[in-house]
CSV table of C-alpha atoms and ligand atoms in Angstrom, one decimal:
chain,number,residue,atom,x,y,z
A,136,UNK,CA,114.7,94.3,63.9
A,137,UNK,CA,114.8,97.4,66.1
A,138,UNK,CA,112.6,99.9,67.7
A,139,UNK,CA,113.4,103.4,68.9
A,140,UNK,CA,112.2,105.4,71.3
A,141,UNK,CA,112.6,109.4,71.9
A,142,UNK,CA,112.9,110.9,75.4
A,143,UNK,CA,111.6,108.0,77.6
A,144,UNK,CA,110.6,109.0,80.9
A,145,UNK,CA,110.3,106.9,84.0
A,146,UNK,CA,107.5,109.1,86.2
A,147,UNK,CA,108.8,107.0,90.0
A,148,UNK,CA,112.0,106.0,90.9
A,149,UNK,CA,113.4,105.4,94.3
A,150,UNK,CA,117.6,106.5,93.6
A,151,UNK,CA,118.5,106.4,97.4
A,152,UNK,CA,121.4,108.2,99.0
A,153,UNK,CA,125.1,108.0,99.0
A,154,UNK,CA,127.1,105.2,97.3
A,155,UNK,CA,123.6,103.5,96.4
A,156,UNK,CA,122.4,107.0,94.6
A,157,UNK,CA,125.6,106.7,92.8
A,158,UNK,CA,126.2,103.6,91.7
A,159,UNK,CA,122.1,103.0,90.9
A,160,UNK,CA,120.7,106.6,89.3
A,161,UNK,CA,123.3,106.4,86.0
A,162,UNK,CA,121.4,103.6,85.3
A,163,UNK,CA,118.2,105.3,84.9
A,164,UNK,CA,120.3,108.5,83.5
A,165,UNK,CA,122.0,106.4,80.6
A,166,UNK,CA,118.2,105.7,78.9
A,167,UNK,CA,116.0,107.4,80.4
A,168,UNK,CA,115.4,111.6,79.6
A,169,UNK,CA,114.1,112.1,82.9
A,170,UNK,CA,112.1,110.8,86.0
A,171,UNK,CA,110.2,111.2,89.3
A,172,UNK,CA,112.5,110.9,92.2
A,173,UNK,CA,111.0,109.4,95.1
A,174,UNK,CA,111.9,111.1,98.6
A,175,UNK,CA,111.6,108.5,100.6
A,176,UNK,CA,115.0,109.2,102.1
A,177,UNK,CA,116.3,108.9,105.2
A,178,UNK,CA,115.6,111.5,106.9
A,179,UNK,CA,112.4,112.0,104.4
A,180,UNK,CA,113.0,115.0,102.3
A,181,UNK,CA,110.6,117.2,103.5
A,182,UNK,CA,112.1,120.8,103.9
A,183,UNK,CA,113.9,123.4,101.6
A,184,UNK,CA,117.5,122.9,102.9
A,185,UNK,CA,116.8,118.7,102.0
A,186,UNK,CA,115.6,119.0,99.0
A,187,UNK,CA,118.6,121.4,97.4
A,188,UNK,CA,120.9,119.1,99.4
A,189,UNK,CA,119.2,116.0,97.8
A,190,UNK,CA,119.2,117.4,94.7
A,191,UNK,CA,122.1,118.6,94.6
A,192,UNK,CA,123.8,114.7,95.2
A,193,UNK,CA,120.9,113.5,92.5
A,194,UNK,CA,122.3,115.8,90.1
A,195,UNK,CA,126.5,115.2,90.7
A,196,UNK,CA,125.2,111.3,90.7
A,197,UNK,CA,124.3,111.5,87.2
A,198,UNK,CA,127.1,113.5,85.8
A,199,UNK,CA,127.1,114.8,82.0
A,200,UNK,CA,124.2,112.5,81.5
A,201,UNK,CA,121.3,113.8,79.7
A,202,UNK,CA,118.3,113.2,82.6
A,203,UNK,CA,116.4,115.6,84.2
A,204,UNK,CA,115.0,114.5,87.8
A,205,UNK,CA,111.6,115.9,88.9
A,206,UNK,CA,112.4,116.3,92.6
A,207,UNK,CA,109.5,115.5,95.1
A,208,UNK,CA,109.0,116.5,98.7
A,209,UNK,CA,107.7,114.6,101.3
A,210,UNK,CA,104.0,114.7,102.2
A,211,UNK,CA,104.1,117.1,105.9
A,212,UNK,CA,101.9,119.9,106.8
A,213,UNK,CA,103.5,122.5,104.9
A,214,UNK,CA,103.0,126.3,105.4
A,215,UNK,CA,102.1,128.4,102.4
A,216,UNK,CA,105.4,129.8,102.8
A,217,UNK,CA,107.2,126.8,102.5
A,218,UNK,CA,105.1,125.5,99.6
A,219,UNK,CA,106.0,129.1,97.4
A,220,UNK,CA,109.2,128.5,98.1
A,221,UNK,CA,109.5,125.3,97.5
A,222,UNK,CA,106.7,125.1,94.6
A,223,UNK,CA,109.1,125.5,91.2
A,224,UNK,CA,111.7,123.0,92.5
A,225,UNK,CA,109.6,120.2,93.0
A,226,UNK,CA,107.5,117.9,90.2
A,227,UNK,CA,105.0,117.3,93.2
A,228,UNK,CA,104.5,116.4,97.0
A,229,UNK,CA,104.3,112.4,97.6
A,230,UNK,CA,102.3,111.6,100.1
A,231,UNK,CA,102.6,108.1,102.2
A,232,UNK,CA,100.6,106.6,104.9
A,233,UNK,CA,102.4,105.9,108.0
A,234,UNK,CA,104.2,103.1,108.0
A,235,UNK,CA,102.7,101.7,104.8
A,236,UNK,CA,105.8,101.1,103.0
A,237,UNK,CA,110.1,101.5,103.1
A,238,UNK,CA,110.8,104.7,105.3
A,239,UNK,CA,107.5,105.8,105.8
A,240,UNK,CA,107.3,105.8,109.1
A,241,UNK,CA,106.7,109.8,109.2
A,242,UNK,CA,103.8,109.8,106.9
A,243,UNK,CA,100.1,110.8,107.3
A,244,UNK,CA,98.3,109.3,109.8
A,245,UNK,CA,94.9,110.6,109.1
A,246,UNK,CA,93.9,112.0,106.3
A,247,UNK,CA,91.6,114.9,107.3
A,248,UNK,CA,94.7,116.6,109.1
A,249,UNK,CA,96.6,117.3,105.8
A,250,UNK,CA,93.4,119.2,104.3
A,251,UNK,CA,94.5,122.1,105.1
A,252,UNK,CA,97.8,121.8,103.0
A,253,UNK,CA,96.2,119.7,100.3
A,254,UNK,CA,93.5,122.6,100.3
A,255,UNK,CA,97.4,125.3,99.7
A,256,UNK,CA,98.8,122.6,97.2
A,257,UNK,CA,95.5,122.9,94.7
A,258,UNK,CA,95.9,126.4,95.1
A,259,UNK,CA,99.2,127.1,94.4
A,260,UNK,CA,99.1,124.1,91.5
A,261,UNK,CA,101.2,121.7,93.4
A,262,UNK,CA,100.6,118.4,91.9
A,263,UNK,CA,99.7,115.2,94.8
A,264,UNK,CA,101.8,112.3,94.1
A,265,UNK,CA,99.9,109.3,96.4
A,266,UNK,CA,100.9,105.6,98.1
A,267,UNK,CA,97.4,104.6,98.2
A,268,UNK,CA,96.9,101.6,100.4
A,269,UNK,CA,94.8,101.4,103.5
A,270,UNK,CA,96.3,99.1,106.7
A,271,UNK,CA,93.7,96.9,105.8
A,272,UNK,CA,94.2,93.3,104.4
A,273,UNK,CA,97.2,93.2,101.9
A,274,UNK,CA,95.4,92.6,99.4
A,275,UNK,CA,92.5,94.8,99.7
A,276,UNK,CA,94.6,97.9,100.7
A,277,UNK,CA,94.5,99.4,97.4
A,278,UNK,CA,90.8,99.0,96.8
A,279,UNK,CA,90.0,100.5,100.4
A,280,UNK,CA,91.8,103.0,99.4
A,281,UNK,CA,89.8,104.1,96.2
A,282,UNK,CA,87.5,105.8,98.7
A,283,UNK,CA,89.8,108.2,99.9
A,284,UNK,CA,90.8,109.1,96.4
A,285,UNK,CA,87.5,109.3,95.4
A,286,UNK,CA,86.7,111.9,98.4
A,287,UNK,CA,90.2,113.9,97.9
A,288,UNK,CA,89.5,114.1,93.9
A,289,UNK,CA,85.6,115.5,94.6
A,290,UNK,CA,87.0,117.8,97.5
A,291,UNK,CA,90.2,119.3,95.4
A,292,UNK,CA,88.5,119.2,91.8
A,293,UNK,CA,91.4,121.5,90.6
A,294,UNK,CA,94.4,119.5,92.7
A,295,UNK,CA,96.2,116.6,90.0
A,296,UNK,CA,96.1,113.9,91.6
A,297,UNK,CA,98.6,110.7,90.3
A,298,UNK,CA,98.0,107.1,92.2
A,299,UNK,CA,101.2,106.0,92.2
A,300,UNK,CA,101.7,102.4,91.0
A,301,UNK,CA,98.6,100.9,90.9
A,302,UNK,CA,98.1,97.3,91.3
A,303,UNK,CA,94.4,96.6,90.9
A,304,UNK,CA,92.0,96.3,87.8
A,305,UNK,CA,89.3,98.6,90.5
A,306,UNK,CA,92.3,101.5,90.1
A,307,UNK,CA,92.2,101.2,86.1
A,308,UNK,CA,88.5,101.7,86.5
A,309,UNK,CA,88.6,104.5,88.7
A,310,UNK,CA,90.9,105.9,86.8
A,311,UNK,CA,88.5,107.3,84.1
A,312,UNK,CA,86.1,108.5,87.1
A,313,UNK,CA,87.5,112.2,87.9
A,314,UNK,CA,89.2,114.5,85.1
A,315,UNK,CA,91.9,115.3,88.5
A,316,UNK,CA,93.4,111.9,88.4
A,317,UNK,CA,96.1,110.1,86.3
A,318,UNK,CA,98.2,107.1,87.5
A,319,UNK,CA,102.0,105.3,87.2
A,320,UNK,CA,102.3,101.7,86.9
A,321,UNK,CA,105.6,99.8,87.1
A,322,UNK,CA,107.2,97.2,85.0
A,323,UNK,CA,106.5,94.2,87.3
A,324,UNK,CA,103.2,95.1,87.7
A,325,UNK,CA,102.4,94.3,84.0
A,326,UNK,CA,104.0,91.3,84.4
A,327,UNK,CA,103.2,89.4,87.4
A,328,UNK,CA,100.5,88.1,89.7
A,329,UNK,CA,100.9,87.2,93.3
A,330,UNK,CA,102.0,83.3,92.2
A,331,UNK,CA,105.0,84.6,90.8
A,332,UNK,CA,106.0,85.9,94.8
A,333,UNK,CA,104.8,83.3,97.1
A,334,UNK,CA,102.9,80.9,94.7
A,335,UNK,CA,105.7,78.7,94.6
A,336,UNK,CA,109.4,78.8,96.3
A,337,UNK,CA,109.5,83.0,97.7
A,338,UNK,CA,110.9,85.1,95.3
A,339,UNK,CA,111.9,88.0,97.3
A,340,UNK,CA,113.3,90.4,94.3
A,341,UNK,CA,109.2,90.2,93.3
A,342,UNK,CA,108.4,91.3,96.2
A,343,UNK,CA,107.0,95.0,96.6
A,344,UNK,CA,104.3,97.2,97.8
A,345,UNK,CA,101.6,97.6,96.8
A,346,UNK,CA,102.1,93.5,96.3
A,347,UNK,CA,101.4,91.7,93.0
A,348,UNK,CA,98.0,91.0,93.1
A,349,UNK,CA,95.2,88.6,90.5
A,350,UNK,CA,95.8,87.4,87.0
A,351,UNK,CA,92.7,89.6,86.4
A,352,UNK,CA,94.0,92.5,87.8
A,353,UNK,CA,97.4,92.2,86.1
A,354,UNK,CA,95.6,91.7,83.1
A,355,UNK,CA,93.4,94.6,83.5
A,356,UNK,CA,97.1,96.9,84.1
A,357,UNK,CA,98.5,94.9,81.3
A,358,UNK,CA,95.6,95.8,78.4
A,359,UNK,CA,95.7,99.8,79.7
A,360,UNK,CA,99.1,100.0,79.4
A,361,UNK,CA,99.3,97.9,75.9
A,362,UNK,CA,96.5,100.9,75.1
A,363,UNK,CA,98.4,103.6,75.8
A,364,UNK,CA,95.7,104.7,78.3
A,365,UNK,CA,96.2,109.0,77.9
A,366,UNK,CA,96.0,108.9,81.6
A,367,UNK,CA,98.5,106.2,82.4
A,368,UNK,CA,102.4,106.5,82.6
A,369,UNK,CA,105.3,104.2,83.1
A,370,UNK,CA,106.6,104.8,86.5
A,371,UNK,CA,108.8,101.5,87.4
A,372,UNK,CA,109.3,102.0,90.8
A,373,UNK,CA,112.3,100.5,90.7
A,374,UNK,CA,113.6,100.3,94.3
A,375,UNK,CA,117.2,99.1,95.0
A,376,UNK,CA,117.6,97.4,98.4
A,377,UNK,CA,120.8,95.7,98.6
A,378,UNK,CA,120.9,91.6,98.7
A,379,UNK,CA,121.1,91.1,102.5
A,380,UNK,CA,118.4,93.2,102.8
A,381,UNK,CA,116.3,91.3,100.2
A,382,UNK,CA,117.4,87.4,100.8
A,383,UNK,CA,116.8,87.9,103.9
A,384,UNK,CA,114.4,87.7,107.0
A,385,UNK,CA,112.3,90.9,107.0
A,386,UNK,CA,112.7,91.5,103.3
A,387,UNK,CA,112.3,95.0,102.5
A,388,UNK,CA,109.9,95.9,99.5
A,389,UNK,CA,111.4,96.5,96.1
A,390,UNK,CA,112.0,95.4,92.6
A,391,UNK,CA,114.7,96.9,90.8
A,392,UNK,CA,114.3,96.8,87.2
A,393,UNK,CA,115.7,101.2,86.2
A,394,UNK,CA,118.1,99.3,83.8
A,395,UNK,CA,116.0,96.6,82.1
A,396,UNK,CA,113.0,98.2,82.1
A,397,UNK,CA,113.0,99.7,78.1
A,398,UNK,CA,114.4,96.0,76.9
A,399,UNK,CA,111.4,93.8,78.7
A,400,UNK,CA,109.0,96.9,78.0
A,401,UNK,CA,109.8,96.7,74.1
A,402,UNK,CA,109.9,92.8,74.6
A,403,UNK,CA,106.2,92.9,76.4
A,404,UNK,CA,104.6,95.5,73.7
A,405,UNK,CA,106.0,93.5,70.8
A,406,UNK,CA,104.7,90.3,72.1
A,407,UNK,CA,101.2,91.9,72.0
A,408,UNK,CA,101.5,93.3,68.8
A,409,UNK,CA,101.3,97.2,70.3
A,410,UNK,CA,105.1,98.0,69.8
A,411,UNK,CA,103.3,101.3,68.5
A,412,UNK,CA,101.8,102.4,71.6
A,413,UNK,CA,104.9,102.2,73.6
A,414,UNK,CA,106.5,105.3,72.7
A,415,UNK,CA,103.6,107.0,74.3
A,416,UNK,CA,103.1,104.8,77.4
A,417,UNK,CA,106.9,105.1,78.2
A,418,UNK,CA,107.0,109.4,76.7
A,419,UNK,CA,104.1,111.4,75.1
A,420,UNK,CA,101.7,110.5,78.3
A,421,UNK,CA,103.7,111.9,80.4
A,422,UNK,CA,104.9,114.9,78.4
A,423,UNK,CA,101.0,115.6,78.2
A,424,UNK,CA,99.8,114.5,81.6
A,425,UNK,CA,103.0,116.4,83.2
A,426,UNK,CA,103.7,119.3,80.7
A,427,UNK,CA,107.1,118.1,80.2
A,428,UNK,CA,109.2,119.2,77.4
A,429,UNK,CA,111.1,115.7,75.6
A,430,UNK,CA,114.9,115.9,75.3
A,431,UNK,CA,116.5,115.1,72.2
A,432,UNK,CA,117.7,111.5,73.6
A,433,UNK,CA,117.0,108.7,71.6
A,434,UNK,CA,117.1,105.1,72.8
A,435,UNK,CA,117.7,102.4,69.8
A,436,UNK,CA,116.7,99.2,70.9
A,437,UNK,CA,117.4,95.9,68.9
A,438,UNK,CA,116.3,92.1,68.9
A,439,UNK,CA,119.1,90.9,70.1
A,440,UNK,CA,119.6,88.7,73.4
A,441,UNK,CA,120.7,90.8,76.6
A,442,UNK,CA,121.2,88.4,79.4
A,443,UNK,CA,120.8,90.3,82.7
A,444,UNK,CA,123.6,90.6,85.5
A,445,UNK,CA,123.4,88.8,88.1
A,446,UNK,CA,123.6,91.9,89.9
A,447,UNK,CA,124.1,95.6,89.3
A,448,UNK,CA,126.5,97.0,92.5
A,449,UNK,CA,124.8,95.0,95.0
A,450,UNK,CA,121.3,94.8,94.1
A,451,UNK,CA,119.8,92.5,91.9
A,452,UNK,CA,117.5,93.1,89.3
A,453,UNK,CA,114.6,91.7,87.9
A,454,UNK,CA,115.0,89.0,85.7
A,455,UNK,CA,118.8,88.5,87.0
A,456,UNK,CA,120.5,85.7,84.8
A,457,UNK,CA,117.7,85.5,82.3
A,458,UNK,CA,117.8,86.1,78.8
A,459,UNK,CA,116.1,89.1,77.2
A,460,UNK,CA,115.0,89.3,73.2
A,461,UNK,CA,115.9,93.1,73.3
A,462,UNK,CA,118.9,95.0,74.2
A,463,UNK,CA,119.9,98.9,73.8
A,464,UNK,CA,121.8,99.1,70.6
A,465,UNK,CA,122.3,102.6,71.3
A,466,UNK,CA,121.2,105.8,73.1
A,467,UNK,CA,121.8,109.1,71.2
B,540,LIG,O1,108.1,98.2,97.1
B,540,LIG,C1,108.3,99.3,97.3
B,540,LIG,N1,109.5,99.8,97.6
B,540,LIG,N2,107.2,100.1,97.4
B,540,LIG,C2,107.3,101.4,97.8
B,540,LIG,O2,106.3,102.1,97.9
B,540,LIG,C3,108.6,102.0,98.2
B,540,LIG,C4,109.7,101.2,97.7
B,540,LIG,C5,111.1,101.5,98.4
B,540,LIG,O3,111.4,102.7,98.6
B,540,LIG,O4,111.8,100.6,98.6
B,541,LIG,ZN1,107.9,104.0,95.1
């Protein structure tokens, strides 16, 4: 049996910098036609001169390879300069809140100070990428956070809005609420609840932010992506840290699954009988949400185990030594 899929996209991906960037974004560049690159970086890439310098390392990372990364910028009070000069490089502005995730100390504090940019950004057509949890309660923070969206997505009608990797069954809701808002969700997402990180012995590869949360939210993600929900995207967020930093005290937040994410996603829509939908959940959503134009690349996948390294340089992955029912066959 096999199942093909043309011009997948993954719209968020954290590739990093240096030897990480080039050992991890190949992965991504050998199935994937294209993603959002998260800028995150260290410094955040938040001006001109970081961006073509980033993007410029993003790029000889991936080689030949057919994959096109949508750049981002970090959310900072802009000037409208800035933003027109910046505007056709970028797929959109990410915004974090302080300290609410992996270098994000330098991101908004409050809210009603970036108005004035967001206010330049819907003008201009600059598309809002958001990390939206509150510093409330862990598991509350993306629910608290629905009111800020709901206030940003009244106050900018004509700004696109995406909530990036949303956790909850309240976000899938909200989603239908405002025509200005679309959303990611990652692989894991679909996948696990909170149990599967601290419910029994910690796992820290599950471990991310926003955290896992409720079999009903989970289920709620699950049956909107199975849907092929015309405002949903796959977005895996796949976010290498490397071992130490994961078996380790102060685990940083992350799952890395860029290189098994087709194989579990084919695996998942099969075993709900939606194998049809998944071409546009993983492509045609994001083409339309995004106004992306598909590649010609064409992933063959086929039922056929793939057991998953251990590692992959020196991250490991989601389902590391496990046993997959799909695997690549080829990519054209
Ligand atoms: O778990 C996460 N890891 N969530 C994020 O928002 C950022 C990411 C990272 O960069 O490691
Ligand atoms: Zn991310």
């Amino acid at each position: 049996m096999t199942h093909t899929l043309y011009s997948p996209f993954d719209m968020h991906i954290h590739f990093r910098q240096n030897e990480m960037l080039r050992a991890i974004a190949p992965l991504s560049g050998y199935s994937f036609s294209g993603g959002v690159i998260m800028p995150n970086c260290i410094p955040p890439i938040d001006s001109a001169e970081l961006l073509a310098d980033y993007t410029e390392q993003v790029n000889n990372a991936l080689g030949a390879l057919d994959f096109t990364p949508f750049m981002t910028l970090f959310f900072r009070n802009y000037s409208e300069k800035e933003l027109a000069e910046i505007k056709d490089s970028i797929i959109g502005i990410k915004l974090y809140p302080a300290g609410a995730t992996t270098n994000s100390d330098q991101g908004v504090k409050e809210i009603s100070k970036a108005e004035h940019t967001l206010a330049m950004m819907e003008e201009m057509g600059i598309r809002l990428l958001v990390h939206g949890e509150t510093h409330g309660f862990v598991m509350d923070r993306e629910k608290e956070f629905l009111s800020i969206y709901d206030y940003l997505a009244k106050k900018f009608p004509r700004l696109h809005i995406v909530m990036e990797h949303i956790t909850t069954k309240d976000a899938v809701e909200f989603l239908d609420k405002y025509d200005n808002v679309t959303a990611t969700v990652t692989l894991q997402h679909l996948l696990i609840t909170l149990d599967d990180v601290i419910g029994g012995l910690m796992n820290p590869h599950l471990f991310c932010k926003p955290i896992a949360k409720r079999y009903e939210d989970r289920d709620s993600l699950l049956d909107a992506a199975l849907n092929a929900h015309p405002k949903l995207c796959f977005g895996s967020d796949s976010a290498p840290h490397p071992i130490d930093k994961k078996e380790s005290c102060g685990c940083a937040a992350g799952v890395f699954t860029a290189p098994i994410a087709l194989q579990v996603l084919t695996q998942l829509f099969e075993k709900h009988n939606s194998l049809p939908n998944l071409q546009k959940f993983v492509s045609d959503n994001a083409v339309n949400i995004y106004n992306l134009t598909p590649s010609p690349k064409k992933v063959e996948l086929c039922k056929k185990p793939f057991l998953v390294p251990e590692k992959y340089h020196t991250v490991v992955p989601m389902y590391a030594g496990q046993t997959l029912e799909w695997s690549i066959e080829s990519v054209q």
